[in-house]
Amino acid sequence: MFEKIKENNKYKNLINGNWINSENNDYIEIKSVLDNSTVGFVPTMSQKEVDFVLEKAKLAQKKWRETSLDKRANILYKAAEILEKNVGVFVESMIHEIGKDRKSCKSEVLRTADFIRYTADTIRTMTNECLVGDGFYGGSPKKTGIIKREPLGVVLAISPFNYPINLAASKIAPAIAVGNSVVLKPSTQGSICGLHLARVFEEAGVFEGVIQTVTGKGSEIGDYIVSHKDIDFINFTGSTAIGKRITNKCGMIPVILELGGKDAGIVLEDADLEHTASQIISGAFSYSGQRCTAIKRVLVMEEVHDELVDKLLDKIKNVTVGNPIDDNFDVVPLINEKSADFVMGLIDDAKEKGATILYGDKREGNLIYPTLIKNVTLDMNVAWEEPFGPVLPIIKVKSYEEAIEIANKSEYGLQSSIFTKDINKALNIADKLEVGTVQINNKTERGPDSFPFLGVKSSGIGVQGVKYSIEAMSRPKVTVLNI
Ligand code: NAP
Ligand code: G3H
C-alpha cells in the first residue's frame, strides 16, 4: 500500500487525495543517521503549493465536519488497525531516519495505534451539554443553552524528529476526530515516516483534503505557513526557540506548543536509592536522552549524595551503547553532528569549570557515550541547558528549599520527579514545583496518553492528551433557546 507515495526513491506529498511529485523538481536528500546512506528524497514545497494545499484543506473541512462522530471514529479504528499491521514498514523507515532502535520504534508505533483507538473511543462518547439559565444573577429559567463543540477549521500540525509517528498522530487523530482538517508539516529528518503515516489515514478512508502533507525545511517554509491566513490552529512540538519564533509570526492564530524541558529528578534523604537510581538512569539515557521528558538533572540531598552516585555509576555501566542496525541499544548516535557538538560543548564547559566526569565523555562520530557528571555547580551550562543527549549532571543540595529553588529557576517547566518514601513531603514539594507534571517515585515520562500533558514557562502553551487535545482543537458553540 505504500508504493504510491514514492517513485524511484523520490517521495510525494499527499495533496487533496493524490500523491503528487514536487512541482519544481526540488528535493531534499534524507540521509540515514546511522550510515549516511540515502533513505530517500522529499520535496521542498513552494509557497504556491502550500497555498493550494491550504485552499483544499479549507474546502475539505467543510464537508468533513458534517460527517457523523461514528463515521470519524470508525475511520480512526481502521487507521489504528492499518498502522499496527504495517508496524514492520514503519520500524524500517524510522530506524534509519531517526536512528531509534527497533524495539523502541515498534513500541512507538503500537502506542500510537492505541492512542488513535482511544481517540475514537473518546469522540464516540462525547456528549453535548444543555444548560438552563436558572440560578444565575439575571438568569432566567426561560433560557436554555445548547452547547456543542465545533471544530476550529484547518489545523497545522508540526512534528519533531524524535517521535515522528506518535507526535504526528497525536495531533492528527484528535484534530480530525472533532471535525478539523489537518496539514502535517513533519520534521525534515522524520518526514518519510510522516508521509507513511498520512498514507495510513488515507487508506483508512479519510476524505480527500482532510489530511495533507507539506514537506520542506522549516527554516524556509515555516514562517510562511505559520502565518498563513487559511490556518486556524497550530499544534506544534519542537524546540523552545522555534516555538517562540512561531508565536512571534502567527499573530492571533491559536496554538498549542509542546517545547523543551530540563526535568529534574529530586532525591530526598529517605528515598529507596536502588529504585531511584534505576529510574534516573533509564529516564536520562533511553534514546540517548533525545526525549522532551528525559531526566536532565539530578538534585540530591547531601546526606545521600555519595550513595546515590555509587548506585548511578553502577547502573550506568549497564546502559547499552551502539548502532541500532545491529541490535537494540539505549544509547544510539544522535540525530546530527550539530547536536553531538552541542552535547560535547556542555561536557567541556562543565569540565573547565571544575566538574568531575564520573563516566563517559567519549565520542565516536555522533555517538556519545552515556556521561555522568558530579560536582556540577550553577555557573555551568549543563545545569540549565537542555542537552537532548546522553549527559546527566548531578547537583548536591542542602535542603528541600534549595532543591525547589534550583528546580524552579530553570526557564523550563515540563516535569519533575521526586524520590522519597514520605508521601507528605512529596506532595508538599510537588505543590511548589513550577511544572506541568510531577512524578512521585518514577522517572519523568509522557504517558499514559489519556492524562493531560503540558509544560509551563518555556516548556509550552496549552494541554495535550486525548480528551484535552480534542478540547483544544475545538470550541464551544452556544445556541440559546428563549422560550
Ligand atoms: P525543532 O528543530 O524545533 O523542529 C521541530 C519542527 O519545527 C520540525 O518539523 C521543524 O522542521 C519545524 N520548524 C523548524 N523551523 C521552523 C519555523 N521557522 N517555523 C515552523 N516550523 C519550523 O525540534 P526538533 O529538533 O525536531 O525536536 C527536539 C526538540 O523538541 C527538543 O527541544 C524537545 O524537548 C522538543 N520536544 C518537546 C516535546 C514536548 O512534548 N514538550 C516532545 C518532543 C520534543 P525542520 O525539521 O524542517 O526544520
Ligand atoms: O519527547 C517527548 C515525548 O513526548 C516523550 O514521551 O516520555 O513517552 O518518551 P515519553
XYZ file of C-alpha atoms and ligand atoms in Angstrom:
541
model
C 0.000 0.000 0.000
C 2.961 2.364 0.300
C 4.087 2.072 -3.361
C 2.085 5.135 -4.375
C 3.927 7.502 -2.039
C 7.208 7.395 -3.980
C 8.798 6.861 -7.370
C 12.497 5.964 -7.676
C 13.066 6.873 -4.054
C 11.574 10.323 -4.626
C 8.705 10.786 -2.189
C 5.500 12.622 -2.975
C 3.148 14.679 -0.859
C -0.469 13.834 -0.162
C -2.366 16.739 -1.677
C -6.124 16.744 -1.960
C -6.321 12.964 -2.124
C -3.455 12.462 -4.610
C 0.212 11.692 -4.156
C 1.973 14.487 -6.047
C 5.590 14.951 -7.144
C 7.463 18.153 -6.424
C 6.294 20.836 -8.852
C 9.780 22.311 -9.271
C 11.684 19.035 -9.060
C 13.252 20.418 -5.912
C 14.109 17.716 -3.349
C 15.891 17.345 -0.008
C 18.062 14.270 0.393
C 17.259 12.411 3.615
C 20.306 10.530 4.818
C 20.461 7.695 7.299
C 21.507 8.866 10.755
C 23.301 5.529 11.092
C 25.390 5.031 7.965
C 24.878 8.185 5.908
C 23.252 6.190 3.096
C 20.386 7.849 1.214
C 16.994 6.967 2.684
C 15.067 8.945 0.087
C 14.320 12.396 -1.261
C 11.427 14.572 -0.109
C 10.015 17.574 -1.967
C 10.770 21.138 -0.980
C 7.368 22.646 -1.424
C 6.935 26.137 -2.769
C 4.675 28.843 -1.315
C 2.363 28.353 -4.285
C 1.994 24.659 -3.486
C 1.321 25.498 0.171
C -1.415 27.927 -0.908
C -3.037 25.176 -2.950
C -2.878 22.701 -0.044
C -4.482 25.172 2.333
C -7.219 26.099 -0.098
C -8.099 22.408 -0.407
C -7.876 21.897 3.359
C -10.432 24.649 3.889
C -12.845 23.152 1.381
C -12.426 19.593 2.642
C -13.032 20.614 6.253
C -16.463 21.967 5.403
C -17.534 18.544 4.179
C -15.682 16.583 6.856
C -17.272 18.439 9.763
C -20.674 17.283 8.548
C -19.800 13.593 8.926
C -21.099 11.758 11.985
C -18.904 11.127 15.012
C -19.446 7.457 14.416
C -18.081 7.618 10.901
C -14.995 9.514 12.011
C -14.470 7.099 14.898
C -14.694 4.112 12.557
C -12.109 5.625 10.236
C -9.805 6.099 13.219
C -10.272 2.465 14.311
C -9.369 1.433 10.795
C -6.290 3.675 10.803
C -5.107 2.108 14.066
C -5.536 -1.351 12.581
C -3.614 -0.476 9.388
C -0.835 1.138 11.370
C -0.451 -1.925 13.550
C -0.483 -4.258 10.569
C 2.358 -2.291 8.965
C 4.479 -1.908 12.056
C 7.426 -3.536 10.259
C 7.403 -0.948 7.462
C 7.413 1.877 9.987
C 10.203 0.357 12.028
C 12.476 0.018 8.983
C 11.825 3.596 7.951
C 12.299 5.013 11.450
C 15.455 3.168 12.304
C 17.410 4.887 9.538
C 15.671 8.228 9.511
C 15.913 8.953 13.213
C 18.269 6.240 14.497
C 15.928 4.771 17.113
C 16.384 1.094 17.927
C 13.875 -1.444 16.589
C 12.295 -2.253 19.950
C 11.609 1.426 20.708
C 10.371 2.085 17.154
C 7.944 -0.796 17.476
C 6.681 0.377 20.829
C 6.203 3.916 19.441
C 4.067 2.562 16.597
C 1.966 0.297 18.821
C 1.472 3.035 21.378
C 0.307 5.294 18.560
C -2.236 2.735 17.359
C -3.577 2.660 20.922
C -3.691 6.439 21.009
C -5.726 6.541 17.807
C -8.153 3.920 19.142
C -8.554 5.755 22.431
C -9.283 8.940 20.489
C -12.028 7.115 18.584
C -13.495 5.803 21.858
C -13.430 9.297 23.332
C -15.063 11.054 20.412
C -17.718 8.400 20.196
C -18.831 9.003 23.735
C -18.552 12.787 23.629
C -21.833 14.403 24.624
C -23.142 17.900 24.189
C -24.207 19.999 27.162
C -27.519 21.610 27.841
C -27.766 24.388 30.470
C -30.757 26.256 31.821
C -30.458 29.911 32.812
C -31.883 29.312 36.271
C -29.823 30.148 39.351
C -27.510 32.779 37.890
C -27.832 36.541 38.521
C -30.244 37.842 35.953
C -30.625 34.311 34.634
C -33.978 33.109 33.557
C -35.334 29.574 33.562
C -36.734 30.521 30.200
C -33.244 30.431 28.695
C -31.861 27.085 27.622
C -28.343 26.882 26.193
C -27.361 24.062 23.875
C -23.580 23.811 23.963
C -21.971 21.900 21.135
C -18.287 21.524 20.290
C -17.274 22.958 16.949
C -14.092 22.176 15.058
C -11.716 25.088 14.545
C -11.082 24.571 10.835
C -7.635 23.865 9.387
C -5.064 22.601 11.891
C -1.387 22.897 11.068
C 0.442 20.016 12.777
C 4.215 20.475 13.060
C 6.048 17.482 14.493
C 9.624 16.952 15.752
C 12.129 14.293 14.738
C 12.228 12.258 17.944
C 8.737 10.702 17.844
C 7.873 11.087 14.162
C 4.855 8.788 14.324
C 3.498 9.371 17.808
C 3.822 13.136 17.897
C 2.305 13.479 14.423
C -0.587 11.082 15.060
C -1.328 12.564 18.476
C -2.103 15.814 16.674
C -3.833 14.346 13.620
C -6.207 11.897 15.353
C -7.865 14.303 17.851
C -7.954 17.070 15.227
C -9.818 15.045 12.610
C -11.934 13.275 15.228
C -13.543 16.572 16.142
C -14.016 17.631 12.513
C -10.926 19.633 11.558
C -8.784 19.095 8.500
C -5.038 18.755 9.047
C -1.937 19.839 7.208
C 1.052 17.901 8.519
C 4.482 19.516 8.279
C 6.757 16.764 9.606
C 10.297 17.303 10.783
C 12.546 17.056 7.718
C 14.543 14.266 9.348
C 11.498 12.082 10.003
C 9.396 13.280 7.084
C 9.428 9.918 5.330
C 7.815 8.453 8.461
C 5.273 11.288 8.358
C 4.383 10.547 4.731
C 3.872 6.871 5.546
C 1.569 7.888 8.382
C -0.504 10.122 6.107
C -0.911 7.151 3.775
C -2.341 5.116 6.676
C -5.056 7.688 7.356
C -5.797 7.944 3.643
C -6.159 4.173 3.344
C -8.444 4.191 6.387
C -10.900 6.349 4.468
C -10.251 9.955 5.486
C -11.799 12.176 2.787
C -9.564 13.847 0.220
C -8.051 17.074 1.506
C -8.733 16.233 5.160
C -5.141 15.148 5.686
C -2.438 16.647 3.523
C 1.311 16.920 3.895
C 3.803 19.693 3.376
C 7.489 18.822 3.264
C 10.379 21.254 3.126
C 12.762 22.816 5.588
C 11.114 24.642 8.451
C 13.715 27.386 8.094
C 12.478 28.025 4.536
C 8.739 27.339 4.529
C 7.983 27.651 8.266
C 7.406 31.389 8.603
C 5.166 31.386 5.544
C 2.933 28.543 6.637
C 2.559 29.536 10.313
C 1.350 32.997 9.353
C -0.918 31.851 6.511
C -4.437 33.285 6.519
C -6.005 29.857 5.978
C -4.579 28.271 9.150
C -6.978 28.237 12.106
C -4.824 26.477 14.696
C -1.176 25.462 15.096
C -0.286 22.340 17.037
C 3.492 22.345 17.383
C 6.024 20.120 19.101
C 9.685 21.028 18.979
C 12.330 23.254 20.468
C 11.592 26.302 22.576
C 13.486 28.511 20.115
C 11.224 27.537 17.205
C 8.121 27.634 19.431
C 8.918 31.240 20.373
C 9.553 32.113 16.756
C 6.159 30.706 15.774
C 4.339 32.786 18.393
C 6.071 35.880 17.020
C 4.955 35.106 13.488
C 1.474 33.625 13.818
C -0.377 36.670 15.145
C -3.789 35.688 16.509
C -3.767 32.085 15.305
C -4.239 29.993 18.486
C -1.519 27.478 19.326
C -0.529 24.501 21.374
C 3.223 24.433 21.900
C 4.994 21.407 23.353
C 8.559 22.552 23.847
C 11.832 21.728 25.553
C 12.450 20.652 29.127
C 15.055 20.358 31.847
C 13.292 17.802 34.026
C 14.782 17.434 37.496
C 14.990 14.210 39.466
C 14.809 15.385 43.095
C 16.160 12.790 45.532
C 15.323 13.126 49.233
C 17.322 11.544 52.062
C 14.758 8.792 52.648
C 14.468 7.633 49.027
C 14.796 3.990 48.043
C 18.112 4.613 46.330
C 18.232 1.362 44.393
C 14.882 2.079 42.741
C 15.724 5.782 42.362
C 18.992 5.088 40.568
C 17.320 2.639 38.153
C 14.598 5.148 37.325
C 17.048 8.004 36.862
C 19.339 6.059 34.571
C 16.525 4.814 32.381
C 14.867 8.258 32.399
C 18.070 10.021 31.418
C 19.535 7.743 28.775
C 16.846 5.945 26.779
C 17.039 7.001 23.126
C 20.206 8.849 24.129
C 18.227 11.383 26.152
C 16.511 12.646 22.992
C 13.158 12.876 24.778
C 11.474 16.042 25.973
C 10.747 14.203 29.217
C 14.221 12.787 29.813
C 15.614 13.378 33.308
C 18.076 16.146 32.553
C 19.477 16.933 36.014
C 19.604 15.307 39.443
C 19.134 17.403 42.585
C 20.130 15.206 45.500
C 20.186 15.835 49.256
C 23.770 15.883 50.508
C 23.160 13.076 53.062
C 22.597 10.534 50.302
C 24.651 12.118 47.531
C 27.600 9.726 47.666
C 25.473 6.621 47.968
C 23.287 7.686 45.050
C 26.350 8.486 42.938
C 27.736 4.985 43.602
C 24.464 3.407 42.542
C 24.152 5.573 39.433
C 27.692 4.656 38.499
C 26.911 1.015 38.983
C 23.832 1.177 36.777
C 25.185 3.387 34.033
C 27.611 0.588 33.212
C 24.616 -1.471 32.091
C 23.370 1.173 29.665
C 23.843 -0.350 26.236
C 25.520 1.685 23.513
C 25.713 1.043 19.796
C 24.320 1.210 16.315
C 20.639 0.165 16.269
C 21.091 -1.545 12.915
C 22.882 -4.288 14.828
C 20.725 -4.602 17.935
C 18.533 -2.729 20.415
C 20.577 -0.143 22.298
C 19.706 2.527 24.861
C 22.258 4.984 23.603
C 22.471 5.416 19.831
C 24.038 8.069 17.570
C 22.478 11.500 17.980
C 20.320 12.911 15.207
C 23.105 15.025 13.679
C 26.586 16.405 14.146
C 25.354 19.765 15.420
C 23.535 18.070 18.296
C 26.570 15.946 19.144
C 28.822 19.046 19.109
C 26.391 20.824 21.405
C 26.378 17.994 23.947
C 30.182 17.749 23.912
C 30.300 21.531 24.407
C 28.235 21.179 27.584
C 30.560 18.465 28.889
C 33.669 20.520 28.079
C 32.237 23.625 29.737
C 31.452 21.625 32.887
C 34.973 20.168 32.961
C 36.574 23.584 32.518
C 34.530 24.923 35.426
C 35.580 22.125 37.790
C 33.001 19.341 37.447
C 34.064 15.715 37.814
C 33.319 13.309 34.974
C 32.348 10.007 36.570
C 31.671 8.098 33.399
C 31.549 8.602 29.630
C 32.846 11.741 27.934
C 33.638 9.696 24.867
C 32.510 10.330 21.292
C 32.622 8.248 18.113
C 31.104 10.265 15.250
C 27.695 11.317 16.518
C 27.590 8.533 19.100
C 28.191 9.986 22.553
C 28.649 7.532 25.378
C 26.389 7.972 28.437
C 28.045 10.604 30.553
C 27.587 11.163 34.278
C 28.924 14.339 35.875
C 29.157 15.269 39.556
C 30.226 18.421 41.392
C 28.063 20.373 38.988
C 27.616 23.991 40.045
C 25.116 26.588 38.953
C 27.572 28.529 36.802
C 27.859 25.568 34.416
C 25.758 25.472 31.245
C 24.919 21.813 31.795
C 22.992 22.843 34.927
C 20.491 24.830 32.803
C 20.588 23.895 29.120
C 18.538 21.100 27.590
C 21.203 18.775 26.134
C 18.889 16.463 24.165
C 21.716 13.988 24.507
C 23.116 11.392 26.932
C 24.569 13.592 29.654
C 23.381 13.747 33.240
C 24.577 16.392 35.719
C 24.323 15.789 39.474
C 23.864 18.781 41.773
C 24.168 18.380 45.544
C 21.628 20.321 47.636
C 21.458 21.076 51.368
C 17.695 21.432 51.802
C 14.350 20.864 50.132
C 14.029 24.639 49.747
C 17.279 24.742 47.799
C 16.133 21.857 45.574
C 12.848 23.629 44.847
C 14.612 26.921 44.192
C 17.043 25.387 41.694
C 14.310 23.313 40.062
C 12.148 26.408 39.579
C 14.987 28.673 38.459
C 15.062 26.846 35.142
C 13.406 28.603 32.216
C 11.672 25.248 31.561
C 8.747 23.656 33.397
C 7.809 20.357 31.788
C 8.038 17.677 34.516
C 9.923 16.799 37.706
C 10.357 13.600 39.687
C 10.522 13.362 43.465
C 12.006 10.269 45.062
C 11.049 9.700 48.719
C 9.202 7.256 50.962
C 7.306 10.106 52.633
C 4.171 10.926 50.661
C 3.516 14.097 52.665
C 6.919 15.516 51.817
C 6.420 14.506 48.191
C 3.070 16.258 47.967
C 4.392 19.374 49.686
C 7.303 19.663 47.295
C 5.136 18.771 44.288
C 2.871 21.694 45.148
C 5.773 24.113 44.884
C 7.284 22.916 41.608
C 6.585 25.043 38.537
C 5.975 22.212 36.077
C 3.096 20.578 34.226
C 3.501 17.163 35.882
C 5.254 15.819 38.969
C 6.092 12.125 39.126
C 6.491 10.560 42.538
C 8.997 7.710 42.675
C 9.106 7.359 38.921
C 11.126 8.805 36.079
C 9.594 11.698 34.187
C 7.578 10.480 31.203
C 4.662 11.408 28.993
C 2.165 8.576 29.305
C -0.493 7.429 29.827
C -1.556 9.412 26.787
C -5.032 9.945 28.210
C -3.566 12.121 31.004
C -3.154 15.852 30.469
C 0.342 16.610 29.196
C 1.665 20.144 29.360
C 4.635 22.326 30.005
C 4.718 25.681 31.756
C 7.079 28.635 31.254
C 9.341 27.951 28.242
C 8.132 24.347 28.050
C 4.924 25.220 26.343
C 1.448 26.583 25.992
C -1.762 24.560 26.131
C -2.598 20.992 27.083
C -2.389 17.712 25.142
C -3.713 14.258 25.982
C -6.573 12.624 24.109
C -9.542 14.465 25.661
C -7.539 17.666 26.178
C -6.304 17.746 22.587
C -9.863 17.289 21.338
C -10.946 20.201 23.534
C -8.028 22.373 22.449
C -8.778 21.828 18.777
C -12.473 22.632 19.109
C -14.554 25.363 20.727
C -17.944 25.537 22.393
C -20.793 26.875 20.288
C -23.796 28.049 22.265
C -27.309 28.248 20.881
C -29.786 29.790 23.303
C -33.457 28.864 23.220
C -35.611 31.670 24.636
C -38.995 30.303 25.497
P 12.865 21.735 16.131
O 14.178 21.896 15.496
O 12.297 22.876 16.864
O 11.859 21.263 14.947
C 10.532 20.949 15.230
C 9.687 21.158 13.980
O 9.636 22.540 13.663
C 10.232 20.478 12.727
O 9.170 19.983 11.979
C 10.919 21.622 12.007
O 11.066 21.404 10.624
C 9.936 22.727 12.286
N 10.461 24.077 12.086
C 11.737 24.498 12.048
N 11.778 25.838 11.840
C 10.507 26.267 11.743
C 9.888 27.535 11.550
N 10.595 28.672 11.398
N 8.541 27.600 11.513
C 7.799 26.481 11.659
N 8.329 25.252 11.839
C 9.663 25.144 11.905
O 12.858 20.492 17.157
P 13.434 19.033 16.991
O 14.921 19.107 16.979
O 12.760 18.341 15.866
O 12.946 18.346 18.347
C 13.652 18.450 19.550
C 13.035 19.479 20.471
O 11.648 19.215 20.591
C 13.583 19.408 21.889
O 13.745 20.708 22.379
C 12.498 18.679 22.661
O 12.476 18.945 24.034
C 11.279 19.182 21.976
N 10.173 18.246 22.158
C 9.201 18.591 23.046
C 8.159 17.718 23.301
C 7.081 18.054 24.278
O 6.083 17.359 24.277
N 7.213 19.062 25.114
C 8.107 16.487 22.650
C 9.125 16.168 21.748
C 10.152 17.054 21.510
P 12.508 21.016 10.002
O 12.815 19.667 10.515
O 12.257 21.083 8.560
O 13.479 22.049 10.485
O 9.902 13.696 23.540
C 8.808 13.837 24.031
C 7.855 12.718 24.152
O 6.565 13.205 24.251
C 8.240 11.909 25.359
O 7.454 10.798 25.503
O 8.110 10.287 27.867
O 6.894 8.626 26.482
O 9.279 9.186 25.995
P 7.959 9.666 26.522
